[in-house]
Protein backbone atom coordinates (compact mmCIF):
# COMPACT_ATOMS: atom_id res chain seq x y z
CA UNK A 1 0.00 0.00 0.00
CA UNK A 2 1.18 3.46 -0.93
CA UNK A 3 1.13 5.93 1.92
CA UNK A 4 -0.49 8.65 -0.13
CA UNK A 5 -0.87 11.03 2.78
CA UNK A 6 2.80 10.84 3.60
CA UNK A 7 3.67 11.34 -0.07
CA UNK A 8 1.52 14.40 -0.50
CA UNK A 9 2.74 16.00 2.70
CA UNK A 10 6.35 15.46 1.67
CA UNK A 11 5.74 16.98 -1.75
CA UNK A 12 3.74 19.93 -0.41
CA UNK A 13 6.40 20.82 2.11
CA UNK A 14 9.04 20.76 -0.62
CA UNK A 15 7.20 23.19 -2.89
CA UNK A 16 8.24 26.84 -2.80
CA UNK A 17 5.70 29.47 -1.82
CA UNK A 18 3.38 30.25 -4.73
CA UNK A 19 3.77 26.95 -6.59
CA UNK A 20 0.46 25.11 -6.80
CA UNK A 21 0.11 21.34 -6.82
CA UNK A 22 -2.29 19.43 -9.05
CA UNK A 23 -2.66 15.89 -7.69
CA UNK A 24 -3.06 13.81 -10.85
CA UNK A 25 -5.56 11.13 -9.87
CA UNK A 26 -6.18 9.45 -13.23
CA UNK A 27 -6.62 5.67 -12.97
CA UNK A 28 -6.86 5.90 -9.18
CA UNK A 29 -10.07 5.12 -7.30
CA UNK A 30 -12.32 7.55 -5.46
CA UNK A 31 -11.30 6.06 -2.09
CA UNK A 32 -7.66 6.94 -2.62
CA UNK A 33 -8.56 10.42 -3.82
CA UNK A 34 -10.53 10.89 -0.58
CA UNK A 35 -7.41 10.07 1.42
CA UNK A 36 -5.40 12.69 -0.42
CA UNK A 37 -8.28 15.14 0.03
CA UNK A 38 -8.19 14.30 3.73
CA UNK A 39 -4.57 15.43 3.82
CA UNK A 40 -5.77 18.86 2.69
CA UNK A 41 -5.27 18.67 -1.07
CA UNK A 42 -7.97 20.46 -3.10
CA UNK A 43 -6.72 20.57 -6.71
CA UNK A 44 -6.94 17.31 -8.65
CA UNK A 45 -6.18 16.56 -12.28
CA UNK A 46 -7.76 14.04 -14.64
CA UNK A 47 -7.05 13.31 -18.28
CA UNK A 48 -10.11 11.42 -19.50
CA UNK A 49 -13.62 12.82 -19.62
CA UNK A 50 -15.47 9.57 -18.91
CA UNK A 51 -13.38 8.88 -15.85
CA UNK A 52 -13.67 12.44 -14.55
CA UNK A 53 -17.45 12.61 -14.86
CA UNK A 54 -17.77 9.25 -13.13
CA UNK A 55 -15.68 10.35 -10.16
CA UNK A 56 -16.65 14.00 -9.76
CA UNK A 57 -20.16 13.46 -8.29
CA UNK A 58 -18.75 11.03 -5.70
CA UNK A 59 -16.22 13.49 -4.31
CA UNK A 60 -16.44 16.72 -2.28
CA UNK A 61 -17.74 19.77 -4.11
CA UNK A 62 -14.89 22.02 -3.14
CA UNK A 63 -12.40 20.04 -5.23
CA UNK A 64 -11.00 22.13 -8.06
CA UNK A 65 -10.81 19.81 -11.05
CA UNK A 66 -8.17 20.49 -13.68
CA UNK A 67 -8.49 18.77 -17.03
CA UNK A 68 -5.00 17.86 -18.30
CA UNK A 69 -5.50 15.37 -21.15
CA UNK A 70 -6.47 15.41 -24.78
CA UNK A 71 -9.96 16.87 -24.94
CA UNK A 72 -12.24 16.10 -27.85
CA UNK A 73 -14.50 19.00 -28.76
CA UNK A 74 -17.63 16.83 -28.55
CA UNK A 75 -16.88 16.07 -24.89
CA UNK A 76 -16.39 19.61 -23.60
CA UNK A 77 -20.09 19.80 -22.72
CA UNK A 78 -19.77 17.07 -20.09
CA UNK A 79 -17.14 18.89 -18.02
CA UNK A 80 -18.15 22.50 -18.74
CA UNK A 81 -20.59 22.73 -15.79
CA UNK A 82 -17.94 22.14 -13.13
CA UNK A 83 -14.38 22.16 -14.49
CA UNK A 84 -12.11 24.62 -12.71
CA UNK A 85 -9.40 24.80 -15.34
CA UNK A 86 -8.71 23.18 -18.72
CA UNK A 87 -4.93 23.03 -18.92
CA UNK A 88 -4.66 21.24 -22.24
CA UNK A 89 -6.16 23.59 -24.82
CA UNK A 90 -4.35 22.60 -27.98
CA UNK A 91 -6.52 23.70 -30.93
CA UNK A 92 -8.50 26.70 -32.09
CA UNK A 93 -11.62 24.55 -32.42
CA UNK A 94 -11.32 23.58 -28.79
CA UNK A 95 -11.21 27.26 -27.79
CA UNK A 96 -14.37 27.86 -29.81
CA UNK A 97 -16.17 24.95 -28.20
CA UNK A 98 -15.07 25.75 -24.64
CA UNK A 99 -16.29 29.31 -25.12
CA UNK A 100 -19.61 28.08 -26.49
CA UNK A 101 -20.19 25.65 -23.63
CA UNK A 102 -19.05 28.14 -20.99
CA UNK A 103 -21.65 30.61 -22.32
CA UNK A 104 -24.30 27.93 -22.27
CA UNK A 105 -23.63 27.16 -18.63
CA UNK A 106 -23.21 30.82 -17.71
CA UNK A 107 -19.64 30.37 -16.62
CA UNK A 108 -16.22 31.71 -17.35
CA UNK A 109 -13.89 28.74 -17.72
CA UNK A 110 -10.22 29.15 -16.89
CA UNK A 111 -7.80 27.65 -19.38
CA UNK A 112 -4.13 27.27 -20.23
CA UNK A 113 -2.77 27.12 -23.75
CA UNK A 114 -0.80 23.93 -24.25
CA UNK A 115 2.45 24.48 -26.11
CA UNK A 116 4.48 21.81 -27.83
CA UNK A 117 8.00 22.08 -26.42
CA UNK A 118 9.17 18.45 -26.46
CA UNK A 119 11.42 17.07 -29.14
CA UNK A 120 9.25 13.96 -29.58
CA UNK A 121 6.50 14.17 -32.15
CA UNK A 122 3.73 12.61 -30.09
CA UNK A 123 3.01 15.49 -27.72
CA UNK A 124 0.05 17.77 -28.30
CA UNK A 125 -0.02 21.52 -28.30
CA UNK A 126 0.30 24.70 -30.31
CA UNK A 127 3.71 25.48 -31.78
CA UNK A 128 5.52 28.42 -30.25
CA UNK A 129 4.66 30.65 -33.21
CA UNK A 130 1.00 29.61 -33.22
CA UNK A 131 0.81 30.31 -29.51
CA UNK A 132 2.36 33.76 -29.89
CA UNK A 133 -0.06 34.71 -32.64
CA UNK A 134 -3.03 33.76 -30.45
CA UNK A 135 -1.95 36.59 -28.16
CA UNK A 136 -0.47 39.12 -30.57
CA UNK A 137 -3.45 39.00 -32.92
CA UNK A 138 -5.79 39.25 -29.94
CA UNK A 139 -7.54 36.14 -31.22
CA UNK A 140 -8.52 35.31 -27.67
CA UNK A 141 -10.76 38.38 -27.45
CA UNK A 142 -13.27 36.34 -29.46
CA UNK A 143 -13.70 34.11 -26.45
CA UNK A 144 -15.04 36.23 -23.59
CA UNK A 145 -16.16 33.16 -21.63
CA UNK A 146 -12.65 31.72 -21.46
CA UNK A 147 -10.11 33.21 -19.09
CA UNK A 148 -6.69 32.28 -20.42
CA UNK A 149 -4.51 32.17 -17.31
CA UNK A 150 -1.23 31.01 -18.82
CA UNK A 151 0.60 28.20 -20.57
CA UNK A 152 1.13 24.48 -20.09
CA UNK A 153 3.78 22.20 -21.51
CA UNK A 154 5.43 18.82 -21.20
CA UNK A 155 9.13 18.18 -21.66
CA UNK A 156 10.55 15.23 -23.54
CA UNK A 157 10.47 12.00 -21.53
CA UNK A 158 14.21 11.54 -21.05
CA UNK A 159 16.91 11.18 -18.40
CA UNK A 160 18.76 14.05 -20.01
CA UNK A 161 18.16 16.79 -17.44
CA UNK A 162 19.84 19.43 -19.58
CA UNK A 163 17.37 18.82 -22.37
CA UNK A 164 14.39 18.92 -19.99
CA UNK A 165 15.69 22.16 -18.50
CA UNK A 166 16.20 23.65 -21.95
CA UNK A 167 12.63 22.80 -22.98
CA UNK A 168 11.13 24.26 -19.80
CA UNK A 169 13.27 27.34 -20.36
CA UNK A 170 11.78 27.75 -23.84
CA UNK A 171 8.28 27.71 -22.36
CA UNK A 172 9.21 30.17 -19.63
CA UNK A 173 10.67 32.58 -22.18
CA UNK A 174 7.50 32.35 -24.25
CA UNK A 175 5.41 32.95 -21.11
CA UNK A 176 7.44 36.09 -20.28
CA UNK A 177 7.24 37.30 -23.86
CA UNK A 178 3.44 36.98 -23.87
CA UNK A 179 3.24 38.70 -20.50
CA UNK A 180 5.12 41.66 -21.95
CA UNK A 181 2.57 42.18 -24.74
CA UNK A 182 0.60 45.33 -23.79
CA UNK A 183 -2.76 43.65 -24.42
CA UNK A 184 -2.03 40.82 -21.99
CA UNK A 185 -3.78 41.20 -18.65
CA UNK A 186 -0.96 40.62 -16.19
CA UNK A 187 -3.39 40.02 -13.32
CA UNK A 188 -4.86 37.03 -15.18
CA UNK A 189 -1.98 35.68 -17.23
CA UNK A 190 -0.01 34.32 -14.29
CA UNK A 191 0.27 30.54 -14.57
CA UNK A 192 2.99 28.38 -16.05
CA UNK A 193 2.07 24.71 -15.67
CA UNK A 194 5.11 22.51 -16.15
CA UNK A 195 6.62 19.62 -14.25
CA UNK A 196 5.47 16.07 -13.44
CA UNK A 197 6.72 13.48 -10.91
CA UNK A 198 10.09 13.00 -12.58
CA UNK A 199 10.91 16.54 -13.58
CA UNK A 200 9.01 18.94 -11.31
CA UNK A 201 12.09 20.07 -9.42
CA UNK A 202 13.76 21.20 -12.63
CA UNK A 203 10.47 22.78 -13.75
CA UNK A 204 10.26 24.83 -10.55
CA UNK A 205 13.83 26.02 -11.00
CA UNK A 206 12.77 27.15 -14.48
CA UNK A 207 9.80 29.15 -13.21
CA UNK A 208 6.84 26.77 -12.99
CA UNK A 209 3.83 27.95 -10.95
CA UNK A 210 1.78 24.73 -11.27
CA UNK A 211 3.18 21.20 -11.02
CA UNK A 212 1.11 18.16 -11.99
CA UNK A 213 2.09 15.12 -9.96
CA UNK A 214 0.53 11.66 -10.17
CA UNK A 215 2.96 8.82 -9.57
CA UNK A 216 4.84 10.70 -6.85
CA UNK A 217 1.64 10.82 -4.79
CA UNK A 218 -0.43 7.80 -5.81
CA UNK A 219 2.26 5.36 -6.97
CA UNK A 220 2.28 3.68 -10.37
CA UNK A 221 -0.94 3.50 -12.37
CA UNK A 222 -2.48 0.20 -13.38
CA UNK A 223 -3.88 0.65 -16.85
C1 LIG B 1 -0.44 11.77 -16.20
C2 LIG B 1 -0.02 13.19 -16.36
C3 LIG B 1 0.74 13.83 -15.37
C4 LIG B 1 1.27 13.14 -14.12
O1 LIG B 1 2.33 12.29 -14.47
P1 LIG B 1 3.22 11.58 -13.33
O2 LIG B 1 4.48 11.22 -14.05
O3 LIG B 1 2.46 10.38 -12.87
O4 LIG B 1 3.45 12.55 -12.25
C5 LIG B 1 1.02 15.18 -15.54
N1 LIG B 1 0.59 15.85 -16.63
C6 LIG B 1 -0.12 15.27 -17.60
C7 LIG B 1 -0.56 16.07 -18.76
C8 LIG B 1 -0.45 13.91 -17.51
O5 LIG B 1 -1.16 13.33 -18.48
mmCIF file of C-alpha atoms and ligand atoms in Angstrom:
data_model
loop_
_atom_site.group_PDB
_atom_site.id
_atom_site.type_symbol
_atom_site.label_atom_id
_atom_site.label_comp_id
_atom_site.label_asym_id
_atom_site.label_seq_id
_atom_site.Cartn_x
_atom_site.Cartn_y
_atom_site.Cartn_z
ATOM 1 C CA UNK A 1 0.000 0.000 0.000
ATOM 2 C CA UNK A 2 1.183 3.458 -0.927
ATOM 3 C CA UNK A 3 1.133 5.927 1.917
ATOM 4 C CA UNK A 4 -0.492 8.654 -0.134
ATOM 5 C CA UNK A 5 -0.866 11.031 2.785
ATOM 6 C CA UNK A 6 2.795 10.841 3.597
ATOM 7 C CA UNK A 7 3.670 11.337 -0.070
ATOM 8 C CA UNK A 8 1.517 14.397 -0.497
ATOM 9 C CA UNK A 9 2.741 16.004 2.698
ATOM 10 C CA UNK A 10 6.353 15.460 1.675
ATOM 11 C CA UNK A 11 5.744 16.979 -1.753
ATOM 12 C CA UNK A 12 3.739 19.932 -0.413
ATOM 13 C CA UNK A 13 6.402 20.815 2.110
ATOM 14 C CA UNK A 14 9.043 20.755 -0.621
ATOM 15 C CA UNK A 15 7.196 23.194 -2.895
ATOM 16 C CA UNK A 16 8.244 26.838 -2.800
ATOM 17 C CA UNK A 17 5.696 29.473 -1.822
ATOM 18 C CA UNK A 18 3.378 30.250 -4.732
ATOM 19 C CA UNK A 19 3.770 26.954 -6.585
ATOM 20 C CA UNK A 20 0.456 25.109 -6.800
ATOM 21 C CA UNK A 21 0.114 21.336 -6.820
ATOM 22 C CA UNK A 22 -2.291 19.432 -9.053
ATOM 23 C CA UNK A 23 -2.663 15.894 -7.693
ATOM 24 C CA UNK A 24 -3.064 13.810 -10.847
ATOM 25 C CA UNK A 25 -5.561 11.127 -9.873
ATOM 26 C CA UNK A 26 -6.180 9.453 -13.234
ATOM 27 C CA UNK A 27 -6.619 5.673 -12.967
ATOM 28 C CA UNK A 28 -6.861 5.898 -9.179
ATOM 29 C CA UNK A 29 -10.070 5.118 -7.300
ATOM 30 C CA UNK A 30 -12.319 7.550 -5.459
ATOM 31 C CA UNK A 31 -11.302 6.062 -2.089
ATOM 32 C CA UNK A 32 -7.657 6.945 -2.618
ATOM 33 C CA UNK A 33 -8.561 10.423 -3.823
ATOM 34 C CA UNK A 34 -10.527 10.893 -0.583
ATOM 35 C CA UNK A 35 -7.415 10.066 1.415
ATOM 36 C CA UNK A 36 -5.400 12.693 -0.418
ATOM 37 C CA UNK A 37 -8.281 15.143 0.026
ATOM 38 C CA UNK A 38 -8.193 14.297 3.730
ATOM 39 C CA UNK A 39 -4.567 15.428 3.820
ATOM 40 C CA UNK A 40 -5.772 18.856 2.689
ATOM 41 C CA UNK A 41 -5.268 18.666 -1.072
ATOM 42 C CA UNK A 42 -7.967 20.456 -3.097
ATOM 43 C CA UNK A 43 -6.717 20.571 -6.709
ATOM 44 C CA UNK A 44 -6.943 17.310 -8.645
ATOM 45 C CA UNK A 45 -6.176 16.564 -12.277
ATOM 46 C CA UNK A 46 -7.757 14.043 -14.638
ATOM 47 C CA UNK A 47 -7.047 13.315 -18.278
ATOM 48 C CA UNK A 48 -10.112 11.416 -19.496
ATOM 49 C CA UNK A 49 -13.621 12.825 -19.620
ATOM 50 C CA UNK A 50 -15.475 9.567 -18.910
ATOM 51 C CA UNK A 51 -13.380 8.884 -15.850
ATOM 52 C CA UNK A 52 -13.670 12.439 -14.547
ATOM 53 C CA UNK A 53 -17.451 12.612 -14.861
ATOM 54 C CA UNK A 54 -17.774 9.248 -13.134
ATOM 55 C CA UNK A 55 -15.683 10.354 -10.165
ATOM 56 C CA UNK A 56 -16.646 14.001 -9.764
ATOM 57 C CA UNK A 57 -20.159 13.458 -8.289
ATOM 58 C CA UNK A 58 -18.750 11.034 -5.701
ATOM 59 C CA UNK A 59 -16.219 13.490 -4.313
ATOM 60 C CA UNK A 60 -16.437 16.722 -2.278
ATOM 61 C CA UNK A 61 -17.742 19.766 -4.114
ATOM 62 C CA UNK A 62 -14.885 22.018 -3.138
ATOM 63 C CA UNK A 63 -12.400 20.037 -5.231
ATOM 64 C CA UNK A 64 -10.998 22.126 -8.063
ATOM 65 C CA UNK A 65 -10.806 19.812 -11.050
ATOM 66 C CA UNK A 66 -8.172 20.488 -13.683
ATOM 67 C CA UNK A 67 -8.488 18.766 -17.029
ATOM 68 C CA UNK A 68 -5.005 17.856 -18.302
ATOM 69 C CA UNK A 69 -5.496 15.365 -21.154
ATOM 70 C CA UNK A 70 -6.473 15.409 -24.783
ATOM 71 C CA UNK A 71 -9.956 16.868 -24.938
ATOM 72 C CA UNK A 72 -12.236 16.101 -27.846
ATOM 73 C CA UNK A 73 -14.500 19.000 -28.759
ATOM 74 C CA UNK A 74 -17.628 16.831 -28.551
ATOM 75 C CA UNK A 75 -16.883 16.069 -24.890
ATOM 76 C CA UNK A 76 -16.387 19.614 -23.598
ATOM 77 C CA UNK A 77 -20.094 19.803 -22.723
ATOM 78 C CA UNK A 78 -19.766 17.071 -20.091
ATOM 79 C CA UNK A 79 -17.145 18.894 -18.025
ATOM 80 C CA UNK A 80 -18.150 22.500 -18.743
ATOM 81 C CA UNK A 81 -20.588 22.729 -15.792
ATOM 82 C CA UNK A 82 -17.939 22.141 -13.135
ATOM 83 C CA UNK A 83 -14.383 22.161 -14.489
ATOM 84 C CA UNK A 84 -12.113 24.622 -12.707
ATOM 85 C CA UNK A 85 -9.399 24.797 -15.339
ATOM 86 C CA UNK A 86 -8.709 23.179 -18.717
ATOM 87 C CA UNK A 87 -4.932 23.028 -18.923
ATOM 88 C CA UNK A 88 -4.660 21.238 -22.244
ATOM 89 C CA UNK A 89 -6.163 23.591 -24.821
ATOM 90 C CA UNK A 90 -4.346 22.603 -27.981
ATOM 91 C CA UNK A 91 -6.516 23.699 -30.927
ATOM 92 C CA UNK A 92 -8.498 26.701 -32.089
ATOM 93 C CA UNK A 93 -11.620 24.551 -32.420
ATOM 94 C CA UNK A 94 -11.317 23.584 -28.791
ATOM 95 C CA UNK A 95 -11.211 27.257 -27.789
ATOM 96 C CA UNK A 96 -14.374 27.860 -29.815
ATOM 97 C CA UNK A 97 -16.175 24.952 -28.202
ATOM 98 C CA UNK A 98 -15.073 25.751 -24.637
ATOM 99 C CA UNK A 99 -16.294 29.312 -25.115
ATOM 100 C CA UNK A 100 -19.612 28.076 -26.492
ATOM 101 C CA UNK A 101 -20.186 25.652 -23.627
ATOM 102 C CA UNK A 102 -19.054 28.142 -20.994
ATOM 103 C CA UNK A 103 -21.655 30.610 -22.324
ATOM 104 C CA UNK A 104 -24.300 27.930 -22.268
ATOM 105 C CA UNK A 105 -23.628 27.156 -18.626
ATOM 106 C CA UNK A 106 -23.207 30.819 -17.714
ATOM 107 C CA UNK A 107 -19.638 30.367 -16.617
ATOM 108 C CA UNK A 108 -16.224 31.711 -17.350
ATOM 109 C CA UNK A 109 -13.886 28.742 -17.718
ATOM 110 C CA UNK A 110 -10.221 29.151 -16.894
ATOM 111 C CA UNK A 111 -7.797 27.650 -19.383
ATOM 112 C CA UNK A 112 -4.135 27.266 -20.229
ATOM 113 C CA UNK A 113 -2.769 27.123 -23.745
ATOM 114 C CA UNK A 114 -0.796 23.926 -24.247
ATOM 115 C CA UNK A 115 2.447 24.480 -26.110
ATOM 116 C CA UNK A 116 4.485 21.815 -27.829
ATOM 117 C CA UNK A 117 8.002 22.081 -26.417
ATOM 118 C CA UNK A 118 9.171 18.452 -26.465
ATOM 119 C CA UNK A 119 11.421 17.067 -29.139
ATOM 120 C CA UNK A 120 9.253 13.964 -29.583
ATOM 121 C CA UNK A 121 6.505 14.170 -32.152
ATOM 122 C CA UNK A 122 3.735 12.611 -30.089
ATOM 123 C CA UNK A 123 3.008 15.489 -27.717
ATOM 124 C CA UNK A 124 0.045 17.766 -28.298
ATOM 125 C CA UNK A 125 -0.015 21.521 -28.301
ATOM 126 C CA UNK A 126 0.299 24.696 -30.307
ATOM 127 C CA UNK A 127 3.709 25.483 -31.777
ATOM 128 C CA UNK A 128 5.523 28.418 -30.250
ATOM 129 C CA UNK A 129 4.657 30.653 -33.207
ATOM 130 C CA UNK A 130 1.003 29.608 -33.224
ATOM 131 C CA UNK A 131 0.815 30.311 -29.513
ATOM 132 C CA UNK A 132 2.357 33.763 -29.891
ATOM 133 C CA UNK A 133 -0.056 34.709 -32.643
ATOM 134 C CA UNK A 134 -3.028 33.761 -30.453
ATOM 135 C CA UNK A 135 -1.955 36.595 -28.160
ATOM 136 C CA UNK A 136 -0.467 39.121 -30.572
ATOM 137 C CA UNK A 137 -3.447 39.001 -32.918
ATOM 138 C CA UNK A 138 -5.790 39.252 -29.940
ATOM 139 C CA UNK A 139 -7.539 36.140 -31.218
ATOM 140 C CA UNK A 140 -8.515 35.312 -27.670
ATOM 141 C CA UNK A 141 -10.756 38.376 -27.452
ATOM 142 C CA UNK A 142 -13.275 36.345 -29.461
ATOM 143 C CA UNK A 143 -13.704 34.109 -26.446
ATOM 144 C CA UNK A 144 -15.040 36.227 -23.589
ATOM 145 C CA UNK A 145 -16.161 33.161 -21.630
ATOM 146 C CA UNK A 146 -12.652 31.724 -21.456
ATOM 147 C CA UNK A 147 -10.105 33.210 -19.086
ATOM 148 C CA UNK A 148 -6.686 32.283 -20.420
ATOM 149 C CA UNK A 149 -4.511 32.165 -17.311
ATOM 150 C CA UNK A 150 -1.226 31.011 -18.816
ATOM 151 C CA UNK A 151 0.598 28.203 -20.573
ATOM 152 C CA UNK A 152 1.127 24.479 -20.091
ATOM 153 C CA UNK A 153 3.778 22.199 -21.508
ATOM 154 C CA UNK A 154 5.428 18.818 -21.204
ATOM 155 C CA UNK A 155 9.128 18.184 -21.662
ATOM 156 C CA UNK A 156 10.547 15.227 -23.535
ATOM 157 C CA UNK A 157 10.472 12.002 -21.527
ATOM 158 C CA UNK A 158 14.210 11.544 -21.055
ATOM 159 C CA UNK A 159 16.906 11.177 -18.396
ATOM 160 C CA UNK A 160 18.763 14.053 -20.015
ATOM 161 C CA UNK A 161 18.155 16.793 -17.441
ATOM 162 C CA UNK A 162 19.838 19.425 -19.581
ATOM 163 C CA UNK A 163 17.373 18.817 -22.372
ATOM 164 C CA UNK A 164 14.394 18.920 -19.991
ATOM 165 C CA UNK A 165 15.692 22.162 -18.500
ATOM 166 C CA UNK A 166 16.195 23.654 -21.953
ATOM 167 C CA UNK A 167 12.633 22.797 -22.981
ATOM 168 C CA UNK A 168 11.128 24.258 -19.801
ATOM 169 C CA UNK A 169 13.271 27.341 -20.365
ATOM 170 C CA UNK A 170 11.785 27.754 -23.836
ATOM 171 C CA UNK A 171 8.284 27.709 -22.359
ATOM 172 C CA UNK A 172 9.212 30.174 -19.628
ATOM 173 C CA UNK A 173 10.669 32.583 -22.182
ATOM 174 C CA UNK A 174 7.499 32.352 -24.246
ATOM 175 C CA UNK A 175 5.413 32.946 -21.112
ATOM 176 C CA UNK A 176 7.440 36.086 -20.281
ATOM 177 C CA UNK A 177 7.237 37.296 -23.856
ATOM 178 C CA UNK A 178 3.443 36.983 -23.873
ATOM 179 C CA UNK A 179 3.245 38.700 -20.499
ATOM 180 C CA UNK A 180 5.124 41.663 -21.945
ATOM 181 C CA UNK A 181 2.566 42.175 -24.738
ATOM 182 C CA UNK A 182 0.602 45.335 -23.791
ATOM 183 C CA UNK A 183 -2.763 43.647 -24.419
ATOM 184 C CA UNK A 184 -2.029 40.821 -21.991
ATOM 185 C CA UNK A 185 -3.778 41.199 -18.649
ATOM 186 C CA UNK A 186 -0.956 40.618 -16.187
ATOM 187 C CA UNK A 187 -3.395 40.016 -13.317
ATOM 188 C CA UNK A 188 -4.865 37.032 -15.183
ATOM 189 C CA UNK A 189 -1.980 35.682 -17.229
ATOM 190 C CA UNK A 190 -0.007 34.322 -14.294
ATOM 191 C CA UNK A 191 0.270 30.539 -14.572
ATOM 192 C CA UNK A 192 2.989 28.379 -16.048
ATOM 193 C CA UNK A 193 2.066 24.710 -15.672
ATOM 194 C CA UNK A 194 5.111 22.508 -16.145
ATOM 195 C CA UNK A 195 6.623 19.619 -14.249
ATOM 196 C CA UNK A 196 5.468 16.075 -13.445
ATOM 197 C CA UNK A 197 6.720 13.483 -10.910
ATOM 198 C CA UNK A 198 10.094 13.000 -12.583
ATOM 199 C CA UNK A 199 10.913 16.543 -13.582
ATOM 200 C CA UNK A 200 9.015 18.936 -11.313
ATOM 201 C CA UNK A 201 12.088 20.074 -9.419
ATOM 202 C CA UNK A 202 13.762 21.203 -12.626
ATOM 203 C CA UNK A 203 10.471 22.776 -13.747
ATOM 204 C CA UNK A 204 10.265 24.830 -10.551
ATOM 205 C CA UNK A 205 13.829 26.024 -11.005
ATOM 206 C CA UNK A 206 12.770 27.147 -14.475
ATOM 207 C CA UNK A 207 9.801 29.148 -13.213
ATOM 208 C CA UNK A 208 6.843 26.771 -12.986
ATOM 209 C CA UNK A 209 3.832 27.951 -10.951
ATOM 210 C CA UNK A 210 1.778 24.734 -11.267
ATOM 211 C CA UNK A 211 3.180 21.200 -11.018
ATOM 212 C CA UNK A 212 1.106 18.159 -11.992
ATOM 213 C CA UNK A 213 2.088 15.123 -9.961
ATOM 214 C CA UNK A 214 0.528 11.662 -10.173
ATOM 215 C CA UNK A 215 2.957 8.815 -9.571
ATOM 216 C CA UNK A 216 4.838 10.704 -6.849
ATOM 217 C CA UNK A 217 1.642 10.821 -4.790
ATOM 218 C CA UNK A 218 -0.432 7.796 -5.806
ATOM 219 C CA UNK A 219 2.256 5.357 -6.972
ATOM 220 C CA UNK A 220 2.278 3.685 -10.370
ATOM 221 C CA UNK A 221 -0.937 3.505 -12.374
ATOM 222 C CA UNK A 222 -2.481 0.202 -13.383
ATOM 223 C CA UNK A 223 -3.885 0.655 -16.848
HETATM 224 C C1 LIG B 1 -0.435 11.769 -16.196
HETATM 225 C C2 LIG B 1 -0.018 13.188 -16.355
HETATM 226 C C3 LIG B 1 0.740 13.834 -15.365
HETATM 227 C C4 LIG B 1 1.267 13.140 -14.122
HETATM 228 O O1 LIG B 1 2.328 12.285 -14.466
HETATM 229 P P1 LIG B 1 3.218 11.575 -13.328
HETATM 230 O O2 LIG B 1 4.478 11.222 -14.053
HETATM 231 O O3 LIG B 1 2.456 10.384 -12.874
HETATM 232 O O4 LIG B 1 3.445 12.553 -12.248
HETATM 233 C C5 LIG B 1 1.023 15.179 -15.543
HETATM 234 N N1 LIG B 1 0.595 15.849 -16.629
HETATM 235 C C6 LIG B 1 -0.117 15.266 -17.600
HETATM 236 C C7 LIG B 1 -0.559 16.074 -18.761
HETATM 237 C C8 LIG B 1 -0.445 13.912 -17.505
HETATM 238 O O5 LIG B 1 -1.155 13.334 -18.479
#
